[in-house]
PDB file of C-alpha atoms in Angstrom:
ATOM      1  CA  MET A 541      45.455   5.440 -14.403  1.00  0.00           C
ATOM      2  CA  LYS A 542      44.987   2.721 -11.787  1.00  0.00           C
ATOM      3  CA  LEU A 543      43.368   5.216  -9.422  1.00  0.00           C
ATOM      4  CA  ILE A 544      40.853   6.241 -12.092  1.00  0.00           C
ATOM      5  CA  ASN A 545      39.959   2.597 -12.760  1.00  0.00           C
ATOM      6  CA  ILE A 546      39.466   1.923  -9.043  1.00  0.00           C
ATOM      7  CA  LEU A 547      37.280   5.016  -8.651  1.00  0.00           C
ATOM      8  CA  LEU A 548      35.253   4.104 -11.717  1.00  0.00           C
ATOM      9  CA  ILE A 549      34.641   0.542 -10.536  1.00  0.00           C
ATOM     10  CA  SER A 550      33.788   1.729  -7.005  1.00  0.00           C
ATOM     11  CA  SER A 551      31.316   4.271  -8.358  1.00  0.00           C
ATOM     12  CA  LEU A 552      29.706   1.694 -10.594  1.00  0.00           C
ATOM     13  CA  LEU A 553      29.279  -0.737  -7.679  1.00  0.00           C
ATOM     14  CA  CYS A 554      27.731   1.995  -5.510  1.00  0.00           C
ATOM     15  CA  VAL A 555      25.238   2.917  -8.226  1.00  0.00           C
ATOM     16  CA  MET A 556      24.291  -0.722  -8.796  1.00  0.00           C
ATOM     17  CA  THR A 557      23.764  -1.287  -5.064  1.00  0.00           C
ATOM     18  CA  GLY A 558      21.595   1.815  -4.764  1.00  0.00           C
ATOM     19  CA  CYS A 559      19.434   0.806  -7.705  1.00  0.00           C
ATOM     20  CA  SER A 560      18.792  -2.647  -6.309  1.00  0.00           C
ATOM     21  CA  LYS A 561      17.672  -1.160  -2.968  1.00  0.00           C
ATOM     22  CA  ILE A 562      15.257   1.189  -4.722  1.00  0.00           C
ATOM     23  CA  SER A 563      13.877  -1.661  -6.814  1.00  0.00           C
ATOM     24  CA  ASN A 564      13.348  -3.881  -3.759  1.00  0.00           C
ATOM     25  CA  HIS A 565      11.612  -1.083  -1.855  1.00  0.00           C
ATOM     26  CA  HIS A 566       9.364  -0.339  -4.815  1.00  0.00           C
ATOM     27  CA  SER A 567       8.344  -3.982  -5.214  1.00  0.00           C
ATOM     28  CA  GLN A 568       7.483  -4.230  -1.513  1.00  0.00           C
ATOM     29  CA  GLN A 569       5.211  -1.194  -1.797  1.00  0.00           C
ATOM     30  CA  ASN A 570       3.370  -2.661  -4.773  1.00  0.00           C
ATOM     31  CA  GLN A 571       2.292  -5.742  -2.835  1.00  0.00           C
ATOM     32  CA  GLY A 572      -0.530  -3.762  -1.259  1.00  0.00           C
ATOM     33  CA  HIS A 573      -2.569  -4.284   1.869  1.00  0.00           C
ATOM     34  CA  ASP A 574      -6.070  -5.642   2.144  1.00  0.00           C
ATOM     35  CA  VAL A 575      -9.009  -4.088   3.990  1.00  0.00           C
ATOM     36  CA  ALA A 576      -8.546  -6.224   7.109  1.00  0.00           C
ATOM     37  CA  TRP A 577      -4.885  -5.168   7.372  1.00  0.00           C
ATOM     38  CA  PHE A 578      -5.812  -1.489   7.186  1.00  0.00           C
ATOM     39  CA  LYS A 579      -8.424  -1.979   9.935  1.00  0.00           C
ATOM     40  CA  GLN A 580      -5.681  -3.300  12.214  1.00  0.00           C
ATOM     41  CA  HIS A 581      -3.172  -0.572  11.298  1.00  0.00           C
ATOM     42  CA  GLN A 582      -5.192   2.608  11.614  1.00  0.00           C
ATOM     43  CA  LYS A 583      -2.209   4.976  11.766  1.00  0.00           C
ATOM     44  CA  ILE A 584      -1.044   3.769   8.340  1.00  0.00           C
ATOM     45  CA  LEU A 585      -4.664   3.826   7.180  1.00  0.00           C
ATOM     46  CA  MET A 586      -4.859   7.552   7.975  1.00  0.00           C
ATOM     47  CA  GLN A 587      -1.532   8.227   6.246  1.00  0.00           C
ATOM     48  CA  THR A 588      -2.688   6.343   3.161  1.00  0.00           C
ATOM     49  CA  LEU A 589      -6.027   8.164   3.051  1.00  0.00           C
ATOM     50  CA  THR A 590      -4.227  11.503   3.332  1.00  0.00           C
ATOM     51  CA  GLN A 591      -1.859  10.638   0.494  1.00  0.00           C
ATOM     52  CA  CYS A 592      -4.699   9.375  -1.689  1.00  0.00           C
ATOM     53  CA  SER A 593      -6.898  12.411  -1.069  1.00  0.00           C
ATOM     54  CA  ASN A 594      -4.063  14.845  -1.771  1.00  0.00           C
ATOM     55  CA  ASN A 595      -3.700  13.536  -5.328  1.00  0.00           C
ATOM     56  CA  PRO A 596      -6.914  11.762  -6.376  1.00  0.00           C
ATOM     57  CA  ALA A 597      -6.123  11.937 -10.086  1.00  0.00           C
ATOM     58  CA  LYS A 598      -2.977   9.898  -9.559  1.00  0.00           C
ATOM     59  CA  TYR A 599      -4.272   7.433  -6.945  1.00  0.00           C
ATOM     60  CA  ARG A 600      -7.973   7.078  -7.877  1.00  0.00           C
ATOM     61  CA  ASN A 601      -7.654   3.480  -9.093  1.00  0.00           C
ATOM     62  CA  HIS A 602      -4.729   2.498  -6.878  1.00  0.00           C
ATOM     63  CA  SER A 603      -5.473  -0.670  -4.882  1.00  0.00           C
ATOM     64  CA  GLU A 604      -4.029   0.790  -1.675  1.00  0.00           C
ATOM     65  CA  CYS A 605      -6.395   3.762  -1.855  1.00  0.00           C
ATOM     66  CA  ILE A 606      -9.427   1.621  -2.647  1.00  0.00           C
ATOM     67  CA  ASN A 607      -8.697  -0.792   0.208  1.00  0.00           C
ATOM     68  CA  ALA A 608      -7.926   2.034   2.645  1.00  0.00           C
ATOM     69  CA  GLN A 609     -11.167   3.811   1.772  1.00  0.00           C
ATOM     70  CA  GLN A 610     -13.159   0.595   2.232  1.00  0.00           C
ATOM     71  CA  ALA A 611     -11.492  -0.017   5.605  1.00  0.00           C
ATOM     72  CA  ALA A 612     -12.340   3.522   6.709  1.00  0.00           C
ATOM     73  CA  ASN A 613     -15.948   3.066   5.568  1.00  0.00           C
ATOM     74  CA  ASP A 614     -16.190  -0.209   7.492  1.00  0.00           C
ATOM     75  CA  ILE A 615     -14.763   1.381  10.638  1.00  0.00           C
ATOM     76  CA  VAL A 616     -17.198   4.307  10.490  1.00  0.00           C
ATOM     77  CA  ALA A 617     -20.214   2.109   9.702  1.00  0.00           C
ATOM     78  CA  GLY A 618     -19.230  -0.594  12.167  1.00  0.00           C
ATOM     79  CA  ASP A 619     -18.792  -4.236  11.348  1.00  0.00           C
ATOM     80  CA  PRO A 620     -21.787  -5.656   9.510  1.00  0.00           C
ATOM     81  CA  VAL A 621     -24.039  -7.896  11.555  1.00  0.00           C
ATOM     82  CA  PRO A 622     -25.220 -10.993   9.693  1.00  0.00           C
ATOM     83  CA  LEU A 623     -28.979 -11.346   9.361  1.00  0.00           C
ATOM     84  CA  PRO A 624     -30.688 -14.324  10.970  1.00  0.00           C
ATOM     85  CA  ALA A 625     -31.311 -17.151   8.498  1.00  0.00           C
ATOM     86  CA  ASP A 626     -35.084 -16.604   8.400  1.00  0.00           C
ATOM     87  CA  MET A 627     -34.640 -12.895   7.572  1.00  0.00           C
ATOM     88  CA  ALA A 628     -31.961 -13.427   4.946  1.00  0.00           C
ATOM     89  CA  HIS A 629     -34.304 -15.417   2.718  1.00  0.00           C
ATOM     90  CA  PRO A 630     -37.897 -14.628   3.688  1.00  0.00           C
ATOM     91  CA  LYS A 631     -40.544 -17.180   2.751  1.00  0.00           C
ATOM     92  CA  GLU A 632     -43.243 -16.059   0.396  1.00  0.00           C
TER      93      GLU A 632
END
């Protein structure tokens, strides 16, 4: 009887520990990365774009996919060059 109680308590503790690790990992993933971060971490950018493109119905509105796509667009187009002040607001 004592052995069963010890095994039951040990199993319960193991399950609780595993669940807390999964929950912590999931919350870290939901923090998301911004466009600038993806530009600096291009390997992860490519992995994210691959994941997003493999299941667009699931990830279409996911912030990670939107930010990764914007970072990729910025990289391909090059960084925008600001217009000179006199061209930004031409005089009439």
